[in-house]
Amino acid sequence: MATVLSAKNRLEIINELRQHPYDLLIIGGGITGGGIALDAAARGLKVALIEKDDFASGTSSKSTKLIHGGLRYLKQMEVALVREVGQERAIVHRLAPHLVIAEKMLLPLVKGGTYGKMATSIGLRVYDLLAGVKGTDRRVMLDKRQTLEKAPQLRQDILLGSGFYAEYRTDDARLTIENIKTAHEYGATVLNHVKAADFTQENGQVRGVVANCKFTGQSFEIKASVVVNAAGPWVDELRKKNHSLKGKRLFHSKGVHIVVPHERLPLEHSVYFDVPDGRMIFAIPRHRATYIGTTDTPYSGDLNHIPIYLEDVNYLLDAANQMFPDAHLELKDIESSWAGLRPLIYEEGKSASEMSRKDEIFVSDSGLISISGGKLTGYRKMAEKVTDLVVSKFSGSNHLQLKDNNTAHIQLKGGPFKDSREVEAYQQDITKRIERWNLAPYHAQYLVANYGRQTEAILSRLAGFLEMTGPEIALIRAELQFCVEMELTATALDFFDRRTGRLYFNYPSITPSMAYVLKDLQRYLTWDDQRLAQEKQALNEQLQQAANFEAAPRQESTQKV
Ligand code: FAD
């Protein structure tokens, strides 16, 4: 059994990584790398995965957080893509029903909008058919009155009616982390904050990497028969290091989301609506917040620091105010925001919005397998394709008894749950159990959606903190202890961003808990005061960036496409 995923065990995990020759080394701990790690480990390969920052810190925590069939791809006639991801939705929901939650979407029909009534009715029906949606989940067409009953905030003068259809929402970062933790249960060695700095080769073939630990600066070699580059937006950087950046290349498209308090846009259902420039964006309610996105603009700046400009947020505010005019959303309403890069495959003559979201695999002469493009929703299928290719490299070698792909049946950590009804019952049970500490039902909803049955491990840690602080802070500290000891949480941002999503969806909870979190981290991870000060500064900078925006420098002006 691999070492427990406690951040206190980083040195042991590094020793594990340097000692073993692996069958497969994956570079990149986003959903693509995480999905491959689980598939390959479950088939019986000896797998390692390294991530230069935190798991899911790249695009996989910056998406719209929908597990969706991609309605807009139907408009682009990408029928096969819509069918595949549509079917995947149902599978991914089954693998983690607490984390991939059914969400009804409202698609308003407006005068002069993208979709007419007939086209929407047929389009959504085809969408349901391709995805195998059944029974009451199938789309219904609503007239203007029925639409306003569901979303009274919609602009009335141009509203004609709507389509009401089924999608799923998730937490992209948690989905990634649970895949990685489940891969670890199948024996994979995984570590965050370790960068693949260079490749090592034998007889012209890639046979591993020189890795570098961000915290200690330690460099070490990891040996593997096959190396997969699942570095998302950084895929071409690694192809360049491997001297194999030829032919197709990545195109980075920036997508920004903004978050406002739920009371400023109190939607009950998600809305997918037209924007005056011909695009469509989402407004999605989530616990105590509503988020709006996304933009889709070409990006060629620093991949590690993606700026959010006033132009980006004004575009989203204008779009929301156009569709929800009584909300009068303003800059000061924005609590938080995030920006991510779509790692798309470049297509000559197409705009960012038009470029296909299909995934593609490149194999270099030296054997490096790179995968890019694709969607969060299709991660399992992408992983299957890559793992099939990896497995084919071992055909004929009899030291490995490999199983077939089985990830459609492997429930992710946080489960098992039979279905959403069982999740609901569990949530009710948690709601009752936390009542005695005066914790509101919202906390049960959050805990179960975030951690599933791992909520038990958090509640069992809660008592120890209740003696020292009020219940809300105690809960955050119990979460932190769990995340450090079981999920390799090694920085304050790992916790507030990827593990809990508080940076986006519960921003006001950070300031009152921050000093406790930093002090606890210092104690758990034996930081000196200098490290503590660095962590505090990094967190403050991130809090500042998420809620404050400057105009784009002239040459970088946000270009609408
Ligand atoms: P990433 O998540 O970026 O992972 C790559 C990882 O590799 C990073 O964490 C990075 O730090 C690491 N790395 C890079 N270089 C190195 C190195 N040298 N050593 C070690 N590690 C390294 N899809 C959906 O299905 N639904 C949606 O609602 C949706 N919305 C989206 C909205 C936006 C704005 C964007 C940008 C994308 C959206 N997508 C959506 C697409 C989806 O988010 C991406 O396809 C997916 O997250 C890509 O995952 P990835 O693992 O390939 O890349």
Coordinates of C-alpha atoms and ligand atoms in Angstrom, one line a residue:
M1 CA 0.0 0.0 0.0
A2 CA 1.3 3.4 -0.9
T3 CA 2.1 6.0 1.8
V4 CA -1.0 7.8 3.3
L5 CA -1.7 11.1 1.5
S6 CA -0.7 13.3 4.4
A7 CA 1.3 16.4 3.7
K8 CA 3.4 15.3 6.7
N9 CA 4.6 12.4 4.6
R10 CA 6.0 14.3 1.6
L11 CA 9.5 13.1 2.2
E12 CA 8.4 9.4 2.3
I13 CA 6.4 9.9 -0.9
I14 CA 9.4 11.5 -2.6
N15 CA 11.6 8.5 -1.5
E16 CA 8.9 6.2 -2.9
L17 CA 9.0 8.2 -6.2
R18 CA 12.8 8.0 -6.5
Q19 CA 13.1 4.3 -5.5
H20 CA 10.8 2.6 -7.9
P21 CA 10.9 2.3 -11.6
Y22 CA 7.3 2.9 -12.6
D23 CA 5.4 1.5 -15.6
L24 CA 3.8 4.9 -16.1
L25 CA 4.6 8.4 -14.9
I26 CA 2.0 11.1 -15.5
I27 CA 3.0 14.8 -15.5
G28 CA 0.1 17.0 -14.5
G29 CA -2.5 16.6 -11.7
G30 CA -5.5 18.1 -13.4
I31 CA -8.6 16.0 -14.3
T32 CA -6.8 14.6 -17.4
G33 CA -3.8 13.3 -15.4
G34 CA -6.0 12.2 -12.5
G35 CA -8.3 10.3 -14.8
I36 CA -5.4 8.5 -16.4
A37 CA -3.8 7.7 -13.1
L38 CA -7.0 6.0 -11.9
D39 CA -7.6 4.0 -15.1
A40 CA -4.0 2.9 -15.4
A41 CA -3.6 2.0 -11.7
A42 CA -6.9 0.1 -11.7
R43 CA -5.7 -1.9 -14.7
G44 CA -2.7 -3.0 -12.8
L45 CA 0.1 -0.7 -14.0
K46 CA 2.5 0.8 -11.5
V47 CA 1.7 4.5 -11.7
A48 CA 3.2 7.7 -10.5
L49 CA 1.7 11.2 -10.9
I50 CA 3.4 14.5 -10.2
E51 CA 1.9 18.0 -10.2
K52 CA 4.0 21.2 -10.2
D53 CA 1.6 23.2 -8.1
D54 CA -1.5 21.8 -6.4
F55 CA -3.7 19.1 -7.8
A56 CA -6.3 20.8 -10.0
S57 CA -4.6 24.2 -9.7
G58 CA -4.6 24.6 -13.5
T59 CA -7.7 24.7 -15.6
S60 CA -9.3 21.9 -13.6
S61 CA -10.3 24.4 -10.8
K62 CA -11.2 27.2 -13.2
S63 CA -14.0 25.7 -15.3
T64 CA -17.7 26.5 -15.3
K65 CA -18.0 23.4 -13.2
L66 CA -20.6 21.7 -15.3
I67 CA -20.7 18.1 -16.3
H68 CA -22.6 18.8 -19.5
G69 CA -23.2 17.5 -22.9
G70 CA -22.1 20.8 -24.5
L71 CA -25.3 22.1 -26.0
R72 CA -23.4 24.6 -28.0
Y73 CA -21.5 21.9 -29.8
L74 CA -24.8 20.7 -31.2
K75 CA -25.1 24.0 -32.9
Q76 CA -21.6 23.4 -34.4
M77 CA -22.9 20.0 -35.5
E78 CA -20.3 18.1 -33.4
V79 CA -22.9 15.3 -32.9
A80 CA -20.4 12.6 -32.0
L81 CA -18.8 14.8 -29.3
V82 CA -22.3 15.7 -27.9
R83 CA -23.2 12.0 -27.8
E84 CA -20.0 10.9 -26.1
V85 CA -20.0 13.6 -23.4
G86 CA -23.7 13.4 -23.0
Q87 CA -23.4 9.7 -22.1
E88 CA -20.4 10.4 -19.9
R89 CA -22.5 12.8 -17.8
A90 CA -24.6 9.9 -16.6
I91 CA -21.6 7.7 -15.8
V92 CA -19.7 10.4 -13.9
H93 CA -22.8 11.2 -11.9
R94 CA -23.1 7.5 -11.0
L95 CA -19.4 7.4 -9.9
A96 CA -19.9 10.3 -7.4
P97 CA -23.5 11.3 -7.0
H98 CA -22.7 13.6 -4.1
L99 CA -20.3 15.5 -6.2
V100 CA -21.9 15.5 -9.6
I101 CA -25.3 16.8 -9.0
A102 CA -28.3 17.0 -11.3
E103 CA -29.0 20.7 -12.2
K104 CA -32.0 21.9 -14.2
M105 CA -31.0 24.6 -16.8
L106 CA -33.2 27.3 -18.2
L107 CA -32.5 28.4 -21.7
P108 CA -34.6 31.6 -22.2
L109 CA -35.9 32.2 -25.7
V110 CA -35.7 35.9 -26.5
K111 CA -36.5 38.1 -29.5
G112 CA -33.6 38.1 -31.9
G113 CA -31.8 35.4 -29.7
T114 CA -29.5 32.5 -30.8
Y115 CA -32.3 29.9 -30.8
G116 CA -35.8 30.0 -32.0
K117 CA -38.6 28.1 -30.3
M118 CA -38.8 25.3 -32.8
A119 CA -35.0 24.9 -33.1
T120 CA -34.7 24.9 -29.3
S121 CA -37.4 22.3 -28.9
I122 CA -35.9 20.0 -31.5
G123 CA -32.3 20.8 -30.4
L124 CA -32.9 20.0 -26.7
R125 CA -34.9 16.8 -27.7
V126 CA -31.9 15.6 -29.8
Y127 CA -29.6 16.6 -27.0
D128 CA -31.6 14.4 -24.5
L129 CA -31.7 11.6 -27.0
L130 CA -28.0 11.6 -27.6
A131 CA -27.3 11.6 -23.9
G132 CA -30.0 9.0 -23.1
V133 CA -31.9 11.3 -20.8
K134 CA -35.1 9.6 -19.6
G135 CA -38.5 10.3 -18.0
T136 CA -39.2 13.6 -16.2
D137 CA -35.6 14.7 -16.7
R138 CA -36.4 15.2 -20.4
R139 CA -36.6 18.8 -21.6
V140 CA -39.8 20.7 -21.4
M141 CA -40.7 23.8 -23.3
L142 CA -42.1 26.6 -21.2
D143 CA -44.1 29.6 -22.2
K144 CA -43.3 33.1 -21.0
R145 CA -45.4 32.9 -17.8
Q146 CA -44.1 29.5 -16.8
T147 CA -40.5 30.8 -17.5
L148 CA -41.0 33.8 -15.2
E149 CA -42.3 31.5 -12.5
K150 CA -39.0 29.7 -12.6
A151 CA -36.9 32.8 -13.0
P152 CA -38.7 36.1 -12.2
Q153 CA -35.4 38.0 -12.6
L154 CA -35.4 37.5 -16.4
R155 CA -35.9 40.4 -18.7
Q156 CA -39.6 40.4 -19.6
D157 CA -39.8 42.7 -22.7
I158 CA -37.9 40.3 -25.0
L159 CA -38.8 37.0 -23.3
L160 CA -40.7 34.5 -25.4
G161 CA -40.5 31.4 -23.3
S162 CA -37.7 28.9 -22.5
G163 CA -36.4 25.3 -22.7
F164 CA -36.0 23.6 -19.3
Y165 CA -33.5 20.7 -19.5
A166 CA -31.2 18.6 -17.4
E167 CA -27.4 19.0 -16.9
Y168 CA -25.1 18.3 -13.9
R169 CA -22.9 20.6 -11.9
T170 CA -19.8 19.6 -9.9
D171 CA -16.8 21.0 -8.1
D172 CA -14.1 20.5 -10.7
A173 CA -11.2 20.6 -8.2
R174 CA -12.8 18.1 -5.9
L175 CA -13.6 15.8 -8.8
T176 CA -10.0 15.9 -9.8
I177 CA -8.7 15.3 -6.2
E178 CA -11.1 12.4 -5.6
N179 CA -9.9 10.7 -8.9
I180 CA -6.3 11.1 -7.7
K181 CA -7.1 9.8 -4.2
T182 CA -8.9 6.8 -5.7
A183 CA -5.9 6.2 -8.0
H184 CA -3.8 6.2 -4.9
E185 CA -6.1 3.6 -3.3
Y186 CA -5.3 1.4 -6.4
G187 CA -1.6 1.8 -5.6
A188 CA -0.6 5.0 -7.5
T189 CA 2.1 7.2 -6.0
V190 CA 1.0 10.8 -6.3
L191 CA 2.5 14.1 -5.2
N192 CA 1.7 17.8 -5.6
H193 CA 4.2 20.7 -5.7
V194 CA 6.7 18.6 -7.6
K195 CA 7.6 19.8 -11.1
A196 CA 8.9 17.7 -14.0
A197 CA 11.9 19.9 -14.8
D198 CA 13.4 17.8 -17.6
F199 CA 13.1 14.5 -19.3
T200 CA 15.6 11.7 -19.0
Q201 CA 16.2 9.4 -22.0
E202 CA 17.8 6.0 -22.8
N203 CA 18.5 5.0 -26.4
G204 CA 16.5 8.0 -27.7
Q205 CA 13.4 7.0 -25.6
V206 CA 12.0 9.0 -22.7
R207 CA 12.5 7.0 -19.6
G208 CA 11.5 9.4 -16.8
V209 CA 12.0 12.9 -15.6
V210 CA 14.2 15.0 -13.3
A211 CA 11.7 16.3 -10.8
N212 CA 11.9 19.2 -8.4
C213 CA 10.2 19.8 -5.1
K214 CA 8.8 23.3 -4.8
F215 CA 9.3 23.5 -1.0
T216 CA 12.7 22.0 -0.5
G217 CA 14.3 22.6 -3.9
Q218 CA 15.3 19.0 -3.9
S219 CA 15.9 17.5 -7.4
F220 CA 15.5 13.8 -7.9
E221 CA 14.9 11.4 -10.8
I222 CA 11.7 9.4 -11.4
K223 CA 12.1 6.4 -13.7
A224 CA 9.3 5.1 -15.8
S225 CA 8.8 2.9 -18.9
V226 CA 6.2 5.3 -20.3
V227 CA 5.7 9.0 -19.6
V228 CA 2.4 10.9 -20.3
N229 CA 2.3 14.6 -20.6
A230 CA -1.1 15.7 -19.2
A231 CA 0.0 19.2 -18.5
G232 CA -3.1 21.0 -19.9
P233 CA -2.2 24.5 -21.0
W234 CA 1.5 23.7 -20.4
V235 CA 1.5 20.6 -22.7
D236 CA 3.5 22.4 -25.4
E237 CA 6.1 23.7 -22.9
L238 CA 6.8 20.0 -22.2
R239 CA 6.7 19.0 -25.8
K240 CA 9.3 21.8 -26.4
K241 CA 11.5 20.4 -23.6
N242 CA 11.2 17.0 -25.3
H243 CA 12.1 18.6 -28.7
S244 CA 8.9 17.3 -30.1
L245 CA 6.8 20.4 -30.6
K246 CA 6.0 19.9 -34.3
G247 CA 2.7 19.9 -36.3
K248 CA -0.4 20.8 -34.2
R249 CA 0.0 23.2 -31.4
L250 CA -2.1 24.5 -28.5
F251 CA -4.2 27.6 -28.6
H252 CA -5.0 29.1 -25.2
S253 CA -8.4 30.7 -24.7
K254 CA -9.0 32.6 -21.5
G255 CA -12.3 32.1 -19.6
V256 CA -13.3 34.4 -16.7
H257 CA -16.1 33.8 -14.1
I258 CA -17.3 36.3 -11.5
V259 CA -19.2 35.5 -8.3
V260 CA -21.8 37.7 -6.6
P261 CA -23.7 37.0 -3.3
H262 CA -26.8 34.9 -4.0
E263 CA -29.1 37.7 -2.7
R264 CA -27.8 40.0 -5.5
L265 CA -28.9 37.5 -8.2
P266 CA -31.2 35.0 -6.4
L267 CA -31.7 32.5 -9.1
E268 CA -33.2 29.1 -8.2
H269 CA -32.1 27.5 -11.5
S270 CA -29.1 27.9 -13.7
V271 CA -29.7 30.0 -16.7
Y272 CA -27.9 29.7 -20.1
F273 CA -28.5 32.9 -21.9
D274 CA -27.7 35.0 -24.9
V275 CA -25.2 37.8 -24.9
P276 CA -25.5 40.8 -27.3
D277 CA -22.3 39.7 -29.2
G278 CA -23.8 36.4 -30.2
R279 CA -22.2 34.2 -27.5
M280 CA -24.0 32.5 -24.6
I281 CA -23.0 32.4 -21.0
F282 CA -24.2 30.8 -17.7
A283 CA -25.5 32.2 -14.5
I284 CA -25.4 29.4 -11.9
P285 CA -26.7 29.5 -8.3
R286 CA -24.5 27.7 -5.8
H287 CA -25.1 27.7 -2.0
R288 CA -24.7 31.3 -0.8
A289 CA -23.5 32.7 -4.2
T290 CA -24.3 33.0 -7.9
Y291 CA -21.5 32.8 -10.5
I292 CA -21.6 34.1 -14.0
G293 CA -19.4 33.1 -16.9
T294 CA -17.6 32.7 -19.1
T295 CA -15.6 34.9 -21.4
D296 CA -13.7 33.2 -24.3
T297 CA -10.7 35.3 -25.6
P298 CA -7.3 34.4 -27.1
Y299 CA -4.5 34.4 -24.5
S300 CA -0.8 34.5 -25.0
G301 CA 0.5 35.8 -21.6
D302 CA 2.1 34.1 -18.6
L303 CA 0.5 30.7 -18.1
N304 CA 1.1 30.8 -14.4
H305 CA -0.6 34.1 -13.7
I306 CA -3.7 34.8 -15.7
P307 CA -4.9 38.3 -15.1
I308 CA -8.6 39.3 -14.8
Y309 CA -9.1 42.7 -16.3
L310 CA -11.9 45.2 -15.8
E311 CA -12.9 44.6 -19.4
D312 CA -13.5 40.9 -18.6
V313 CA -15.7 41.5 -15.6
N314 CA -17.5 44.4 -17.2
Y315 CA -18.4 42.2 -20.2
L316 CA -19.9 39.7 -17.7
L317 CA -21.7 42.3 -15.7
D318 CA -23.1 43.9 -18.8
A319 CA -24.3 40.6 -20.1
A320 CA -26.0 39.7 -16.8
N321 CA -27.6 43.1 -16.5
Q322 CA -28.9 42.8 -20.0
M323 CA -30.7 39.5 -19.1
F324 CA -31.5 40.3 -15.4
P325 CA -32.1 44.1 -15.6
D326 CA -33.5 44.5 -12.1
A327 CA -30.4 43.1 -10.5
H328 CA -28.3 46.2 -11.4
L329 CA -25.1 44.3 -10.8
E330 CA -22.1 46.5 -10.2
L331 CA -18.4 46.0 -9.8
K332 CA -18.8 46.3 -6.0
D333 CA -21.1 43.3 -6.0
I334 CA -18.3 41.0 -7.1
E335 CA -17.1 38.9 -4.2
S336 CA -14.7 36.8 -6.1
S337 CA -13.6 35.6 -9.6
W338 CA -11.4 33.1 -11.4
A339 CA -9.8 32.8 -14.8
G340 CA -8.7 29.6 -16.6
L341 CA -7.2 28.7 -19.9
R342 CA -8.8 26.2 -22.3
P343 CA -6.0 24.1 -23.8
L344 CA -7.5 23.9 -27.3
I345 CA -5.9 22.5 -30.4
Y346 CA -5.3 25.4 -32.8
E347 CA -7.4 25.5 -36.0
E348 CA -6.5 28.0 -38.7
G349 CA -9.0 30.7 -39.4
K350 CA -11.3 29.9 -36.3
S351 CA -12.1 32.2 -33.4
A352 CA -11.6 31.0 -29.8
S353 CA -15.3 30.3 -29.4
E354 CA -15.4 28.3 -32.7
M355 CA -12.4 26.1 -32.0
S356 CA -13.3 22.5 -31.3
R357 CA -13.1 21.2 -27.7
K358 CA -12.1 17.7 -29.0
D359 CA -9.1 16.1 -27.4
E360 CA -6.0 14.9 -29.3
I361 CA -3.1 12.7 -28.5
F362 CA 0.5 13.3 -29.8
V363 CA 3.2 10.7 -29.6
S364 CA 6.8 11.9 -30.0
D365 CA 9.6 10.0 -31.7
S366 CA 11.1 9.5 -28.2
G367 CA 7.8 8.0 -27.0
L368 CA 6.4 10.9 -24.9
I369 CA 2.6 10.7 -25.0
S370 CA 0.9 14.1 -24.8
I371 CA -2.8 14.7 -24.5
S372 CA -4.6 17.9 -24.8
G373 CA -8.0 19.6 -25.5
G374 CA -11.1 17.9 -24.3
K375 CA -13.5 18.7 -21.5
L376 CA -13.8 18.0 -17.8
T377 CA -17.0 16.0 -18.7
G378 CA -15.1 13.6 -21.0
Y379 CA -12.1 13.0 -18.7
R380 CA -12.9 9.3 -18.2
K381 CA -13.0 8.6 -22.0
M382 CA -9.8 10.6 -22.6
A383 CA -8.2 8.6 -19.8
E384 CA -9.3 5.3 -21.4
K385 CA -7.8 6.3 -24.8
V386 CA -4.5 7.2 -23.3
T387 CA -4.4 4.2 -21.0
D388 CA -5.2 1.9 -24.0
L389 CA -2.2 3.4 -25.8
V390 CA 0.0 3.0 -22.7
V391 CA -1.1 -0.6 -22.2
S392 CA -0.3 -1.4 -25.9
K393 CA 3.3 -0.5 -25.2
F394 CA 3.4 -3.4 -22.7
S395 CA 1.8 -6.0 -25.1
G396 CA 4.1 -9.0 -25.4
S397 CA 5.8 -8.3 -22.1
N398 CA 4.6 -11.0 -19.7
H399 CA 5.5 -9.4 -16.4
L400 CA 2.2 -7.6 -16.3
Q401 CA -1.2 -9.1 -16.0
L402 CA -3.3 -6.1 -17.0
K403 CA -7.1 -5.9 -16.6
D404 CA -9.5 -4.1 -19.0
N405 CA -10.7 -0.6 -18.4
N406 CA -13.3 -0.6 -15.6
T407 CA -13.5 3.0 -14.5
A408 CA -17.2 3.2 -15.4
H409 CA -17.7 1.1 -12.3
I410 CA -15.2 2.5 -9.8
Q411 CA -16.9 4.8 -7.3
L412 CA -14.8 7.7 -6.4
K413 CA -13.6 8.4 -2.8
G414 CA -16.4 10.2 -0.9
G415 CA -18.8 7.4 -1.8
P416 CA -20.2 4.9 -2.1
F417 CA -23.7 6.2 -2.7
K418 CA -26.2 4.1 -4.7
D419 CA -27.9 7.3 -6.1
S420 CA -28.8 10.9 -5.3
R421 CA -31.6 9.7 -3.0
E422 CA -29.1 8.0 -0.8
V423 CA -27.0 11.2 -0.9
E424 CA -30.1 13.2 0.1
A425 CA -30.8 10.9 3.1
Y426 CA -27.2 11.1 4.2
Q427 CA -27.3 14.9 4.0
Q428 CA -30.5 15.0 6.1
D429 CA -28.7 12.8 8.7
I430 CA -25.7 15.2 8.8
T431 CA -28.1 18.2 9.1
K432 CA -29.6 16.6 12.2
R433 CA -26.2 15.6 13.7
I434 CA -24.7 19.1 13.3
E435 CA -27.7 20.8 14.8
R436 CA -26.4 20.3 18.3
W437 CA -23.5 22.6 17.5
N438 CA -25.8 25.2 16.0
L439 CA -24.4 24.6 12.5
A440 CA -27.0 25.5 9.9
P441 CA -28.3 23.0 7.3
Y442 CA -26.2 24.9 4.7
H443 CA -23.1 23.3 6.3
A444 CA -24.4 19.8 5.8
Q445 CA -25.1 20.6 2.2
Y446 CA -21.6 21.9 1.7
L447 CA -19.9 19.1 3.6
V448 CA -21.7 16.3 1.8
A449 CA -21.3 17.9 -1.7
N450 CA -17.6 18.5 -1.0
Y451 CA -16.5 15.4 0.9
G452 CA -19.4 12.9 0.6
R453 CA -19.0 10.2 3.3
Q454 CA -15.6 11.6 4.3
T455 CA -17.7 14.1 6.3
E456 CA -17.5 11.5 9.0
A457 CA -13.7 11.9 9.2
I458 CA -14.2 15.7 9.5
L459 CA -16.9 15.5 12.2
S460 CA -14.8 13.1 14.2
R461 CA -12.1 15.8 14.3
L462 CA -14.5 18.6 15.1
A463 CA -14.9 17.9 18.9
G464 CA -11.2 18.7 19.4
F465 CA -11.6 22.2 18.1
L466 CA -15.0 23.1 19.6
E467 CA -13.5 23.7 23.0
M468 CA -11.3 26.4 21.5
T469 CA -13.5 28.3 19.1
G470 CA -17.1 28.7 17.9
P471 CA -18.6 26.0 15.7
E472 CA -18.0 27.6 12.3
I473 CA -14.3 28.1 12.8
A474 CA -14.0 24.7 14.5
L475 CA -15.5 23.1 11.4
I476 CA -13.0 24.9 9.1
R477 CA -10.2 23.7 11.4
A478 CA -11.5 20.1 11.4
E479 CA -11.7 20.3 7.6
L480 CA -8.2 21.6 7.4
Q481 CA -6.8 18.8 9.6
F482 CA -8.6 16.2 7.3
C483 CA -7.3 17.9 4.2
V484 CA -3.7 18.0 5.4
E485 CA -3.7 14.4 6.7
M486 CA -5.7 12.8 3.9
E487 CA -5.4 15.0 0.8
L488 CA -1.8 16.4 0.7
T489 CA -2.9 19.9 1.5
A490 CA 0.4 21.8 1.9
T491 CA -0.5 25.5 1.6
A492 CA -3.2 27.8 2.7
L493 CA -4.3 28.2 -0.9
D494 CA -4.5 24.5 -1.5
F495 CA -7.1 24.6 1.3
F496 CA -9.1 27.7 0.6
D497 CA -9.1 27.2 -3.2
R498 CA -8.9 23.6 -4.4
R499 CA -10.0 21.6 -1.3
T500 CA -12.9 23.8 -0.1
G501 CA -13.7 26.3 -2.9
R502 CA -14.1 29.0 -0.2
L503 CA -12.0 31.4 -2.2
Y504 CA -14.8 31.5 -4.7
F505 CA -18.1 30.5 -3.1
N506 CA -17.6 31.5 0.6
Y507 CA -15.1 34.4 0.3
P508 CA -16.4 36.1 3.5
S509 CA -15.6 33.0 5.5
I510 CA -11.8 33.4 4.8
T511 CA -10.9 36.5 6.8
P512 CA -12.3 35.3 10.2
S513 CA -10.7 31.8 9.8
M514 CA -7.4 32.7 8.1
A515 CA -5.2 33.3 11.2
Y516 CA -6.4 29.9 12.6
V517 CA -5.7 28.1 9.3
L518 CA -2.3 29.6 9.0
K519 CA -1.3 28.8 12.6
D520 CA -2.6 25.2 12.3
L521 CA -0.7 24.7 9.0
Q522 CA 2.4 26.0 10.7
R523 CA 2.0 23.5 13.5
Y524 CA 1.1 20.5 11.2
L525 CA 3.8 21.2 8.7
T526 CA 6.5 22.6 11.1
W527 CA 6.9 25.9 9.1
D528 CA 9.3 28.5 10.4
D529 CA 8.0 32.1 10.8
Q530 CA 9.4 33.1 7.5
R531 CA 7.4 30.4 5.7
L532 CA 4.3 31.4 7.6
A533 CA 4.8 35.1 6.5
Q534 CA 5.2 33.9 2.9
E535 CA 2.1 31.9 3.0
K536 CA 0.1 34.7 4.5
Q537 CA 1.3 37.1 1.8
A538 CA 0.5 34.6 -1.0
L539 CA -3.0 34.2 0.4
N540 CA -3.6 37.9 0.8
E541 CA -2.4 38.5 -2.8
Q542 CA -4.8 35.9 -4.1
L543 CA -7.7 37.3 -2.0
Q544 CA -6.9 40.8 -3.4
Q545 CA -6.6 39.5 -7.0
A546 CA -9.9 37.6 -6.9
A547 CA -11.9 40.7 -6.0
N548 CA -10.0 43.7 -7.5
F549 CA -9.6 44.4 -11.2
E550 CA -7.5 46.8 -13.3
A551 CA -7.9 47.9 -16.9
A552 CA -5.9 45.8 -19.4
P553 CA -2.7 47.3 -20.6
R554 CA -3.3 48.7 -24.1
Q555 CA -1.6 46.0 -26.0
E556 CA -3.2 43.2 -24.0
S557 CA -6.7 44.7 -24.3
T558 CA -9.3 41.9 -24.0
Q559 CA -10.4 41.0 -27.4
K560 CA -14.0 39.8 -27.8
V561 CA -14.4 36.9 -30.1
Ligands
FAD1 P1 -5.1 21.2 -16.1 O1 -6.3 21.1 -15.2 O2 -4.6 22.5 -16.4 O3 -4.0 20.3 -15.5 C1 -2.7 20.3 -16.0 C2 -1.8 20.3 -14.8 O4 -0.4 20.1 -15.2 C3 -1.8 21.6 -14.1 O5 -2.3 21.5 -12.8 C4 -0.3 22.1 -14.1 O6 0.1 22.7 -12.9 C5 0.4 20.7 -14.3 N1 1.7 20.9 -14.9 C6 2.1 21.7 -15.9 N2 3.4 21.5 -16.2 C7 3.9 20.7 -15.3 C8 5.2 20.1 -15.0 N3 6.3 20.5 -15.7 N4 5.3 19.3 -14.0 C9 4.3 18.9 -13.2 N5 3.0 19.4 -13.4 C10 2.8 20.2 -14.4 N6 -15.3 21.4 -19.3 C11 -16.4 20.8 -18.9 O7 -16.6 19.7 -19.1 N7 -17.4 21.6 -18.3 C12 -17.3 22.9 -18.1 O8 -18.2 23.5 -17.5 C13 -16.1 23.5 -18.5 N8 -16.0 24.9 -18.4 C14 -14.8 25.5 -18.7 C15 -14.7 26.8 -18.5 C16 -13.4 27.5 -18.7 C17 -13.3 28.9 -18.5 C18 -12.3 26.7 -19.1 C19 -11.0 27.4 -19.2 C20 -12.5 25.3 -19.3 C21 -13.7 24.7 -19.1 N9 -13.9 23.3 -19.4 C22 -15.1 22.7 -19.1 C23 -12.8 22.5 -19.9 C24 -12.0 21.8 -18.7 O9 -12.0 22.6 -17.6 C25 -10.7 21.4 -19.2 O10 -10.8 20.6 -20.3 C26 -9.9 20.5 -18.1 O11 -10.0 21.1 -16.8 C27 -8.5 20.4 -18.5 O12 -7.8 19.6 -17.6 P2 -6.3 19.2 -17.7 O13 -6.0 18.2 -16.7 O14 -6.0 18.7 -19.1 O15 -5.5 20.5 -17.5

